XYZ file of C-alpha atoms in Angstrom:
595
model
C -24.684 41.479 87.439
C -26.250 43.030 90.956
C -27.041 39.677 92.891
C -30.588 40.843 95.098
C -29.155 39.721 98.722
C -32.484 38.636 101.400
C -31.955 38.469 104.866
C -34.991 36.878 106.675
C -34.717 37.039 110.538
C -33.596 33.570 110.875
C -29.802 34.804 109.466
C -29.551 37.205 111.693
C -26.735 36.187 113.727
C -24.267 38.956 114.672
C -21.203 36.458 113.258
C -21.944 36.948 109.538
C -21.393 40.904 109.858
C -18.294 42.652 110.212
C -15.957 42.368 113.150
C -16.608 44.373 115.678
C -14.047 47.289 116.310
C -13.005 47.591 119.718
C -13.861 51.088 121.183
C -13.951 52.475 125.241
C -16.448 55.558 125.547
C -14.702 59.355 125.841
C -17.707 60.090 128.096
C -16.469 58.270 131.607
C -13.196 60.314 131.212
C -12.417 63.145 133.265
C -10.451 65.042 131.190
C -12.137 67.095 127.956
C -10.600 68.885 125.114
C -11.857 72.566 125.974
C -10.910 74.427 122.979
C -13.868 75.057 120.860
C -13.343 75.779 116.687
C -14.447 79.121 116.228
C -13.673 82.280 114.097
C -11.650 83.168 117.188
C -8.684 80.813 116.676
C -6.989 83.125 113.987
C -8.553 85.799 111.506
C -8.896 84.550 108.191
C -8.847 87.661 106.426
C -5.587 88.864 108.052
C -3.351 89.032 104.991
C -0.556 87.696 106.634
C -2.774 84.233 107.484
C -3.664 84.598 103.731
C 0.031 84.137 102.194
C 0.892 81.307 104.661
C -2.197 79.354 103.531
C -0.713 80.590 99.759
C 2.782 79.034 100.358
C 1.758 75.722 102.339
C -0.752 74.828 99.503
C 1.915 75.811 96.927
C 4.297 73.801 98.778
C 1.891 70.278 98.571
C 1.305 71.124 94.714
C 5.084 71.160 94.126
C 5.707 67.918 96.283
C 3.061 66.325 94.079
C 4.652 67.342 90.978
C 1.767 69.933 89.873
C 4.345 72.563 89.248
C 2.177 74.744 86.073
C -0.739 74.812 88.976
C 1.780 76.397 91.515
C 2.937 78.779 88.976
C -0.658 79.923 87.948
C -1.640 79.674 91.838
C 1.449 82.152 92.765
C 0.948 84.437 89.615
C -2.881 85.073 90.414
C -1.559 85.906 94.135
C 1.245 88.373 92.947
C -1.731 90.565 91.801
C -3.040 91.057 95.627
C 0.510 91.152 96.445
C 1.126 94.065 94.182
C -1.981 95.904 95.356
C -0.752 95.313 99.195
C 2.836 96.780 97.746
C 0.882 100.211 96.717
C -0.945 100.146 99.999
C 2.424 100.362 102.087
C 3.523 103.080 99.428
C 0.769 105.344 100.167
C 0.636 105.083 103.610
C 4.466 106.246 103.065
C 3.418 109.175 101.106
C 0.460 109.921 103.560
C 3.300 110.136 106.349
C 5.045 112.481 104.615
C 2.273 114.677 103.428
C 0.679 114.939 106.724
C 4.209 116.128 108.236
C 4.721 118.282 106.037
C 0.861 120.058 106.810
C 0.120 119.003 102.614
C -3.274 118.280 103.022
C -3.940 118.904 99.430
C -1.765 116.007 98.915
C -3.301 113.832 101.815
C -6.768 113.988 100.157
C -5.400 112.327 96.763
C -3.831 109.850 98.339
C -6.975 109.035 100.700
C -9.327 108.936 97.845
C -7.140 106.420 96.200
C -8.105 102.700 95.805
C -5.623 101.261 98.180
C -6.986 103.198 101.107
C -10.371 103.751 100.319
C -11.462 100.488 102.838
C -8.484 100.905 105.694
C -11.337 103.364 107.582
C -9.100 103.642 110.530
C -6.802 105.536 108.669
C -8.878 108.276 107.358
C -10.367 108.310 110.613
C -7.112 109.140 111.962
C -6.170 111.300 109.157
C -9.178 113.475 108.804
C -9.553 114.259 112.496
C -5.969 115.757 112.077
C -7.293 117.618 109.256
C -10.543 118.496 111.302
C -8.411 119.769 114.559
C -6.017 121.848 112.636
C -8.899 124.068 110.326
C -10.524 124.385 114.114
C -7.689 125.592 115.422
C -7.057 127.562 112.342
C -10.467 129.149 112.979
C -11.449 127.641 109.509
C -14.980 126.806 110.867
C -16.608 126.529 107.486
C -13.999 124.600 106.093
C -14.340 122.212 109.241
C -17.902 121.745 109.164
C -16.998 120.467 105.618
C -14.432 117.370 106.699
C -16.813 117.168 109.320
C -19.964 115.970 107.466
C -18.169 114.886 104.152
C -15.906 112.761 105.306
C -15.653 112.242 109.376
C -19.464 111.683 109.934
C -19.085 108.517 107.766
C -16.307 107.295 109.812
C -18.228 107.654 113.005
C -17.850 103.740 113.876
C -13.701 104.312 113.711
C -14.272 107.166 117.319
C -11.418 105.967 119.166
C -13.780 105.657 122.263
C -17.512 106.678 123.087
C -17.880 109.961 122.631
C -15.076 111.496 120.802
C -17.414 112.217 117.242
C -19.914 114.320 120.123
C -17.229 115.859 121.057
C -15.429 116.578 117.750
C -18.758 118.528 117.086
C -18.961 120.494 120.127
C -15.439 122.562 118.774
C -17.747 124.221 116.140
C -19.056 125.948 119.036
C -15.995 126.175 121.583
C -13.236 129.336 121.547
C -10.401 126.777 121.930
C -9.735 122.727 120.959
C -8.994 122.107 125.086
C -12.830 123.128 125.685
C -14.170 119.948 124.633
C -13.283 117.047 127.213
C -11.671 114.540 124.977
C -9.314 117.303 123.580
C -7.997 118.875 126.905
C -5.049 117.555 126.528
C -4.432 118.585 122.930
C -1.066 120.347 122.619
C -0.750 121.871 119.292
C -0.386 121.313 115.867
C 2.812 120.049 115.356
C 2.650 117.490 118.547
C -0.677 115.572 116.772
C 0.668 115.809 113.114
C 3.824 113.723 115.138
C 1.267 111.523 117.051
C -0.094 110.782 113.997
C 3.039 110.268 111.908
C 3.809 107.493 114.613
C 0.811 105.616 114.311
C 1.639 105.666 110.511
C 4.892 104.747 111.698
C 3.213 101.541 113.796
C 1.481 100.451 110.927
C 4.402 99.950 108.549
C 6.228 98.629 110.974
C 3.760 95.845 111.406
C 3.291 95.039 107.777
C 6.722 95.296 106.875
C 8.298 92.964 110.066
C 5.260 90.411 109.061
C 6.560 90.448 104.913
C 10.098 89.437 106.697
C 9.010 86.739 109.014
C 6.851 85.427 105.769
C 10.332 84.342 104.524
C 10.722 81.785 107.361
C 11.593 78.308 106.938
C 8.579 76.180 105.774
C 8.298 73.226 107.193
C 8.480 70.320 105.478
C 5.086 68.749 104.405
C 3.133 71.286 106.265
C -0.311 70.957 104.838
C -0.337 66.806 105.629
C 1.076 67.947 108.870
C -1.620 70.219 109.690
C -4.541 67.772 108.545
C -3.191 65.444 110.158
C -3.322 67.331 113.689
C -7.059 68.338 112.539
C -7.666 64.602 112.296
C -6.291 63.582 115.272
C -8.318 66.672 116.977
C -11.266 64.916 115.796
C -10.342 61.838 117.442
C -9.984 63.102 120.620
C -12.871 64.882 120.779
C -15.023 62.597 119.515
C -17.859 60.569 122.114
C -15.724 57.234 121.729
C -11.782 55.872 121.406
C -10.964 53.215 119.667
C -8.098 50.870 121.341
C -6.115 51.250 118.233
C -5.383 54.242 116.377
C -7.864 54.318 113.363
C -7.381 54.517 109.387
C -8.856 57.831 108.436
C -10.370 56.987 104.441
C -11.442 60.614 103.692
C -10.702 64.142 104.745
C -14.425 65.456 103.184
C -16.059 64.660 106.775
C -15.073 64.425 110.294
C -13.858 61.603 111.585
C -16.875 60.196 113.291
C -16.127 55.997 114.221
C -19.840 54.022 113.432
C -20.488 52.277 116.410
C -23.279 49.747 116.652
C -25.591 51.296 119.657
C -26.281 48.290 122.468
C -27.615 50.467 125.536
C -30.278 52.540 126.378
C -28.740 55.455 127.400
C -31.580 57.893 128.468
C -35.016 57.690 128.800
C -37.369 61.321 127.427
C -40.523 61.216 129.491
C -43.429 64.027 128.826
C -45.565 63.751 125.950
C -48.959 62.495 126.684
C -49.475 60.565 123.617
C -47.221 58.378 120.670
C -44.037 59.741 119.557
C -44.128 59.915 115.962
C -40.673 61.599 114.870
C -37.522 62.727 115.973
C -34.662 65.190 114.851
C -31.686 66.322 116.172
C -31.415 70.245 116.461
C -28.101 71.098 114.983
C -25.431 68.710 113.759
C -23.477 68.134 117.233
C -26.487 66.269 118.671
C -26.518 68.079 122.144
C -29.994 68.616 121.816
C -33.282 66.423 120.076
C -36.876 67.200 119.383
C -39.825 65.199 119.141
C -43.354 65.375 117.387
C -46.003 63.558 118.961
C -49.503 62.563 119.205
C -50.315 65.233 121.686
C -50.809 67.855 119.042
C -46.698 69.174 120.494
C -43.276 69.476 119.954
C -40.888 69.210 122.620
C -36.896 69.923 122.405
C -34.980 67.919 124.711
C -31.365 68.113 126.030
C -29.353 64.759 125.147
C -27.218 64.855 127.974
C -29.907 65.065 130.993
C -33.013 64.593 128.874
C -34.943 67.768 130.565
C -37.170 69.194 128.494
C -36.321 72.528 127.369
C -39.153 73.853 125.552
C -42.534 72.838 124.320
C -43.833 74.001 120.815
C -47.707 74.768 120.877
C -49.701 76.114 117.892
C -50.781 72.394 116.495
C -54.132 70.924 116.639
C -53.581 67.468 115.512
C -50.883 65.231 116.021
C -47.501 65.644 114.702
C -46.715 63.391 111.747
C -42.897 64.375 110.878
C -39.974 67.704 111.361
C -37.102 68.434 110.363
C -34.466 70.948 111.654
C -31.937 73.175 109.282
C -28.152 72.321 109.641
C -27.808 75.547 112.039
C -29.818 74.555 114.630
C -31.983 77.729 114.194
C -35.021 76.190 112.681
C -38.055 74.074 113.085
C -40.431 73.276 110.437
C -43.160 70.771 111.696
C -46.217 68.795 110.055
C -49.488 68.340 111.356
C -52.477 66.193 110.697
C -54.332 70.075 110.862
C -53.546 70.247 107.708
C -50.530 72.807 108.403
C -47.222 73.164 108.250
C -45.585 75.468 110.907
C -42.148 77.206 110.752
C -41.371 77.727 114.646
C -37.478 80.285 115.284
C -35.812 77.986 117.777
C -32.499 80.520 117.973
C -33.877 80.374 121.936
C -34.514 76.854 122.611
C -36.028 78.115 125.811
C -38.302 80.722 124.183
C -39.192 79.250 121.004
C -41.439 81.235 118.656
C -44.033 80.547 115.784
C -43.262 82.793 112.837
C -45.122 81.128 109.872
C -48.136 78.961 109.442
C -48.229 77.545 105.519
C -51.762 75.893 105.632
C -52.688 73.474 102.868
C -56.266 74.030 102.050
C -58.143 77.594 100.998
C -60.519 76.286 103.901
C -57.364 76.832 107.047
C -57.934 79.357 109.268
C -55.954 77.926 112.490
C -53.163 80.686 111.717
C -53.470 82.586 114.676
C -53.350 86.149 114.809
C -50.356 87.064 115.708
C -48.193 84.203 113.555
C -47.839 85.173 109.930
C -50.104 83.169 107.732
C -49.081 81.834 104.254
C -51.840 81.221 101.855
C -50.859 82.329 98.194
C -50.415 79.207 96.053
C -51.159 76.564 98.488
C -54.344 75.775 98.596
C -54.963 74.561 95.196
C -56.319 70.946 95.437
C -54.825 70.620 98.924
C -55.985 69.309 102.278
C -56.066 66.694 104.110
C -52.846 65.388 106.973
C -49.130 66.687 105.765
C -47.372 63.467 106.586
C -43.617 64.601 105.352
C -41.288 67.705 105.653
C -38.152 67.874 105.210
C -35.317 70.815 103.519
C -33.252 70.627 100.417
C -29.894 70.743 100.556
C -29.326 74.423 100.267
C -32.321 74.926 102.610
C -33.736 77.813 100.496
C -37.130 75.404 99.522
C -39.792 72.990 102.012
C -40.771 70.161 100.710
C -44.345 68.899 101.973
C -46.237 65.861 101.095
C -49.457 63.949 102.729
C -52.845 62.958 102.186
C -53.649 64.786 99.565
C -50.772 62.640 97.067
C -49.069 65.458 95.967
C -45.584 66.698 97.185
C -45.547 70.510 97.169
C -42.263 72.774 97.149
C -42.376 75.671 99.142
C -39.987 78.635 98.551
C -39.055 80.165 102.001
C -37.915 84.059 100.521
C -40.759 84.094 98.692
C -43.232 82.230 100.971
C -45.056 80.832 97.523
C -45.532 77.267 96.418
C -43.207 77.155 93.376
C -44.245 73.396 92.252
C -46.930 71.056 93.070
C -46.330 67.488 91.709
C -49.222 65.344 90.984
C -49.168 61.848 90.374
C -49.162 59.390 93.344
C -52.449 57.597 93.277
C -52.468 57.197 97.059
C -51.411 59.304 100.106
C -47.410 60.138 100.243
C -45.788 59.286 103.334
C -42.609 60.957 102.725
C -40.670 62.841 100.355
C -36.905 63.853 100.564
C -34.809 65.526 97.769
C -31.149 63.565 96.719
C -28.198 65.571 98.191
C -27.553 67.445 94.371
C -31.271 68.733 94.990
C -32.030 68.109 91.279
C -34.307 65.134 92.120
C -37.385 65.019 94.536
C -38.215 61.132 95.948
C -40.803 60.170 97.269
C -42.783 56.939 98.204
C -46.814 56.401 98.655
C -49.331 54.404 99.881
C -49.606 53.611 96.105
C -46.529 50.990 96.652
C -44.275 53.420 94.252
C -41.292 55.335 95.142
C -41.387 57.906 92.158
C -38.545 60.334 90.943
C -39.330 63.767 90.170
C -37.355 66.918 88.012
C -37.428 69.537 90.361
C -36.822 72.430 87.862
C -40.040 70.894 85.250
C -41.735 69.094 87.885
C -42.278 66.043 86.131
C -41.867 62.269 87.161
C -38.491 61.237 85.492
C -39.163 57.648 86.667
C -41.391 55.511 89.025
C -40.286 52.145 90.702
C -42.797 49.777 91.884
C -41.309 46.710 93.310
C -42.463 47.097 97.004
C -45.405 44.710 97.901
C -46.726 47.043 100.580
C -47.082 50.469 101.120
C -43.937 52.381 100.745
C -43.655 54.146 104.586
C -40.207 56.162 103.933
C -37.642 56.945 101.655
C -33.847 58.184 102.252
C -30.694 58.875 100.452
C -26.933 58.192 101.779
C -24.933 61.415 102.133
C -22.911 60.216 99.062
C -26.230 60.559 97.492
C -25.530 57.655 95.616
C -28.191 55.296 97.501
C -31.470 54.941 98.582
C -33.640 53.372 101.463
C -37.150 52.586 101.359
C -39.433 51.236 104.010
C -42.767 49.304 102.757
C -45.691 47.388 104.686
C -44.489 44.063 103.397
C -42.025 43.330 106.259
C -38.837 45.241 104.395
C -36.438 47.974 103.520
C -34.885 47.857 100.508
C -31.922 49.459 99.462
C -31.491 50.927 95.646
C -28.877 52.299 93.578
C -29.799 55.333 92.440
C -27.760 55.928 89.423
C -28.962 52.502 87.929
C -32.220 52.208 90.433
C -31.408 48.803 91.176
C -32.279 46.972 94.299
C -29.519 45.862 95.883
C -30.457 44.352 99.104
C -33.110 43.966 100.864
C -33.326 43.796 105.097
C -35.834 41.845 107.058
C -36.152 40.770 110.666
C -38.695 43.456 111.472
C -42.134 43.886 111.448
C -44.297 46.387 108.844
C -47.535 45.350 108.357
C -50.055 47.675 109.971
C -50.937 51.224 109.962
C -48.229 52.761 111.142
C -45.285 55.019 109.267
C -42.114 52.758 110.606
C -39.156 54.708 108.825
C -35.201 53.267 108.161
C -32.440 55.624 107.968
C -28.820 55.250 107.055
C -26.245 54.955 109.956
C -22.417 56.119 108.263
C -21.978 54.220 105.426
C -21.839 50.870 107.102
C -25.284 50.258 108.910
C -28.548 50.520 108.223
C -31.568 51.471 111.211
C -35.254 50.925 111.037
C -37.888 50.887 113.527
C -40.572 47.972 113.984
C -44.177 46.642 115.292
C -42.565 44.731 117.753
C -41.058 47.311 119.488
C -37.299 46.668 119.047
C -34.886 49.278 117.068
C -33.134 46.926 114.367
C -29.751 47.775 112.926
C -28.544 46.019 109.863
C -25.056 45.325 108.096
C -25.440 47.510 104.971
C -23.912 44.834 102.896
C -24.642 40.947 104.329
C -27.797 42.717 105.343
C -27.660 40.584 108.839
C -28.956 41.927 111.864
C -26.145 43.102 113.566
C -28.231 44.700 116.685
C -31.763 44.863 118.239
C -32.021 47.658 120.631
C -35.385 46.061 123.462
C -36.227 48.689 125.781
C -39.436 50.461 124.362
C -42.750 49.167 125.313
C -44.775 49.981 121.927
C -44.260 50.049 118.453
C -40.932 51.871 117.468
C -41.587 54.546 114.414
C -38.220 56.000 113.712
C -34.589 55.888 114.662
C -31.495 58.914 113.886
C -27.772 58.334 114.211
C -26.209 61.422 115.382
C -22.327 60.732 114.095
C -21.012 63.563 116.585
C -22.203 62.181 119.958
C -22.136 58.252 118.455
C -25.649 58.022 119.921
C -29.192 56.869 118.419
C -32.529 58.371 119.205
C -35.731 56.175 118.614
C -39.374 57.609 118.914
C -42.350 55.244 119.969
C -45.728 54.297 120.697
C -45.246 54.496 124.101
C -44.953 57.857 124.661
C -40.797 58.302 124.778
C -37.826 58.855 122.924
C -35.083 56.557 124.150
C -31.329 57.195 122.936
C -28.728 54.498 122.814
C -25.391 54.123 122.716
C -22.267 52.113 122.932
C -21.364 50.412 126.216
C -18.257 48.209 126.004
C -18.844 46.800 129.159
C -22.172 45.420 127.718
C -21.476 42.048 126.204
C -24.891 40.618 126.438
C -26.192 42.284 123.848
C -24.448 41.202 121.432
C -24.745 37.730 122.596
C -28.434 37.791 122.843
C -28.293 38.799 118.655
C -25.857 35.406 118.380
C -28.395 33.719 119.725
C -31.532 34.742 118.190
C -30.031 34.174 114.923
C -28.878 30.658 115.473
C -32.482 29.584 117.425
């Protein structure tokens, strides 16, 4: 039986959570890991990379005894293997032919399946052709290979130029005319040339076949995860002082660290910050909706503010920002919601306005304005936005009480889901994307189908307005916020409370939001002006973060620079982060919780 765990802010003494892990900050050290992970580090398609990675995970599947999933895994390989086997063979045959001046015999064996995509080949090969019908005074018969088959290849020139220049010997008495054949000498000297570079390529594949059948080293795919791992560690904002127990390879290692310092201080909007979002998953830079009808985007690391987003005329209730960094989507209390290209951070750009009512006309003229489906019933502030997980669909709820799902391709409303009796303050979809939450000023969180659009199931155990609702990446729980001085947390396969957090304040008319921190904390803003972080399971208060001067509406853990960011009434985002050289912090929590 689930046992409902309270935590009122009398038990929140820092010595009923977990022990604190003992960490020293990468960010003080001088020296950096410089190499970046990129495409760059090795080519993925390279077949050569592609039977190593074949052998190393047939290798672990033999050490763990799978040995009929090796078998299948090597026999469904043996088929590219075989078609790489007929690729050698005709470049063989192509040697030949083209030594031999068979170009009868060189066209079969270009058209054939195992050449048909190696373009630098036929380039090769049908400039030979080409040059020799020139030279032949075969101009007809050139033109031909010219536009059949060379034209396509124009991309394979061997430098700028050479295709102009191939063309200019329909009109030239001799192959030296043209510039980048003056030093062509003859026939048989190219087909040789050419032969050789045939030659090359053999050579390559076949020496890379023999050095395939080089020792493997013992457990080579733990090895390499393992290095991977310990990558991770190093690179990450913050060292622990003992080497830590990696649980799961599905993430990178990112240590949750329990924020005690202001870090940096964002100064510039000229009204409440309302929400915050980091702008791509390595948290180097944040953005921030405010009260002053903007958005700004600020770098983390000096918190100068890049760019300023301008379109809005009313405040700025929530954003979101896709995984890639590229993409702002923003809500308004204009009764829009605005889709700004932030591929520049420095020159961002406006290139959709999705207004909510028939009645919007603040599109501007030169932004693209999206009206087809939306305005049925609609108006009124758009309090939520966020993506689902694949990031094809916007989902968009507010004062209106119904959450609206926006296809991006086809820039239609594809569902609009009535049934909230009150204004929605925000609505997410689970991490599966088959579900839609959401949670109102009705004091429901409700669960909705997102293929039928209907409510599969409402909850109503809140005793305030529900202010926010979010699921843990396993997609297994879920938060909610509420005007009655709690967030709640909920199972969401049985939608069961399990715990509940207090210590905060949530009374008034505000939107204070929690969010998950890793899988171990729990963050909410409050009233009061203090960022609270709870123990996800004694549901103690494990940290309050003092520094704003004004009510404190949201906080986001970004796990790749171990900082927070927290957005306030006082007109400034604030991040945090962990200073082990700040003990008082932690001592000041001891102590409220045992006054």
């Amino acid at each position: 039986m689930d046992e409902q765990k309270d935590a009122s802010s009398s038990s929140s003494s820092s010595s009923t959570g977990p022990a604190t892990p003992r960490f020293h900050s990468h960010h003080s050290e001088t020296t950096r890991l410089c190499t970046q992970v990129n495409a760059e580090l090795f080519d993925a398609t390279n077949p050569r990379i592609h039977r190593d990675i074949i052998r190393i995970i047939a290798q672990y599947l033999d050490a763990q005894g799978y040995t009929s999933t090796k078998v299948t895994l090597y026999d469904e390989a043996n088929v590219k293997q075989q078609q790489e086997n007929n690729y050698i063979s005709d470049v063989v045959r192509l040697r030949a032919a083209i030594l031999d001046g068979e170009w009868d015999e060189a066209d079969r064996i270009c058209a054939s399946a195992y050449l048909k995509d190696k373009k630098h080949i036929l380039y090769s090969v049908y400039k030979q052709q080409y040059l020799e019908l020139i030279d032949d005074n075969e101009s007809q018969k050139a033109f031909t290979t010219l536009t059949k088959h060379l034209k396509p290849l124009e991309s394979q020139q061997a430098f700028q130029g050479e295709f102009r220049d191939l063309c200019y010997l329909l009109t030239t008495k001799a192959i030296q005319d043209a510039p980048a054949f003056r030093n062509w000498d003859g026939i048989a000297s190219s087909r040789e040339k050419l032969a050789e570079y045939l030659q090359n390529i053999l050579e390559y594949e076949i020496v890379g076949r023999e050095n395939e059948q080089q020792l493997l080293r013992p457990n080579r795919l733990v090895t390499l995860l393992r290095q991977a791992v310990a990558y991770q560690i190093e690179s990450c904002q913050y060292h622990a002082e003992s080497i830590p127990l990696v649980s799961s390879l599905l993430s990178d290692y990112a240590p949750v660290v329990v924020p005690n310092t202001e870090q940096r201080a964002f100064v510039g909007h000229l009204g409440n910050v309302k929400c915050t979002e980091y702008v791509g998953a390595h948290g180097n830079f944040v953005a921030s909706g405010s009260s002053d009808n903007t958005i700004r985007i600020w770098d983390t690391e000096s918190s100068e503010c890049l760019a300023t987003l301008r379109g809005h005329t009313s405040r700025i209730w929530d954003i979101c920002v896709d995984r890639m960094g590229t993409t702002l989507i923003s809500a308004s209390g204009d009764c829009t919601v605005k889709i700004w290209d932030i591929h520049d951070l420095h020159k961002p750009q406006c290139t959709a306005t999705i207004p909510t009512s028939r009645l919007d006309s603040s599109a501007s003229s030169n932004t693209a304005s999206v009206s087809a489906g939306v305005g049925q019933g609609g108006g009124g502030d758009i309090y939520s936005v966020s993506l689902t997980p694949l990031e094809s669909h916007i989902i968009m709820a507010g004062y209106d009480r119904t959450i609206r799902l926006y296809d991006r391709v086809t820039g239609r409303v594809v569902q609009t889901l009535h049934g909230h009796d009150l204004s929605v303050a925000q609505a997410v979809a689970n991490p599966l994307g088959n579900l839609i939450i959401s949670g109102s000023k009705d004091q429901t969180i409700r669960f909705w189908d997102t293929i039928s659009g209907t409510c599969v199931k409402s909850l109503r155990s809140h005793l305030g307005e529900v202010t926010s609702v979010a699921t843990s990446d396993s997609g297994m729980l879920l938060l909610s916020s509420s005007k009655d001085n709690s967030n709640r947390l909920w199972d969401l396969r049985s939608l069961k409370r399990l715990r509940r957090y207090k210590g905060h304040q949530n009374t008034s008319k505000n939107f204070i939001r929690s969010d998950f921190i890793g899988d171990s904390l729990v963050v909410g803003g409050s009233e009061d002006g203090m960022v609270y972080i709870w123990d996800r399971e004694s549901t103690s208060v494990v940290q309050r973060l003092d520094g704003h001067k004004g009510i404190v509406y949201e906080a986001k853990w970004n796990p790749k620079r171990g900082i927070l960011c927290s957005a306030s009434d006082d007109w400034t985002l604030k991040t945090w982060w962990f200073d082990p050289a700040n003990t008082t912090a932690a001592a000041a929590v001891a102590a409220s919780g045992s006054s």
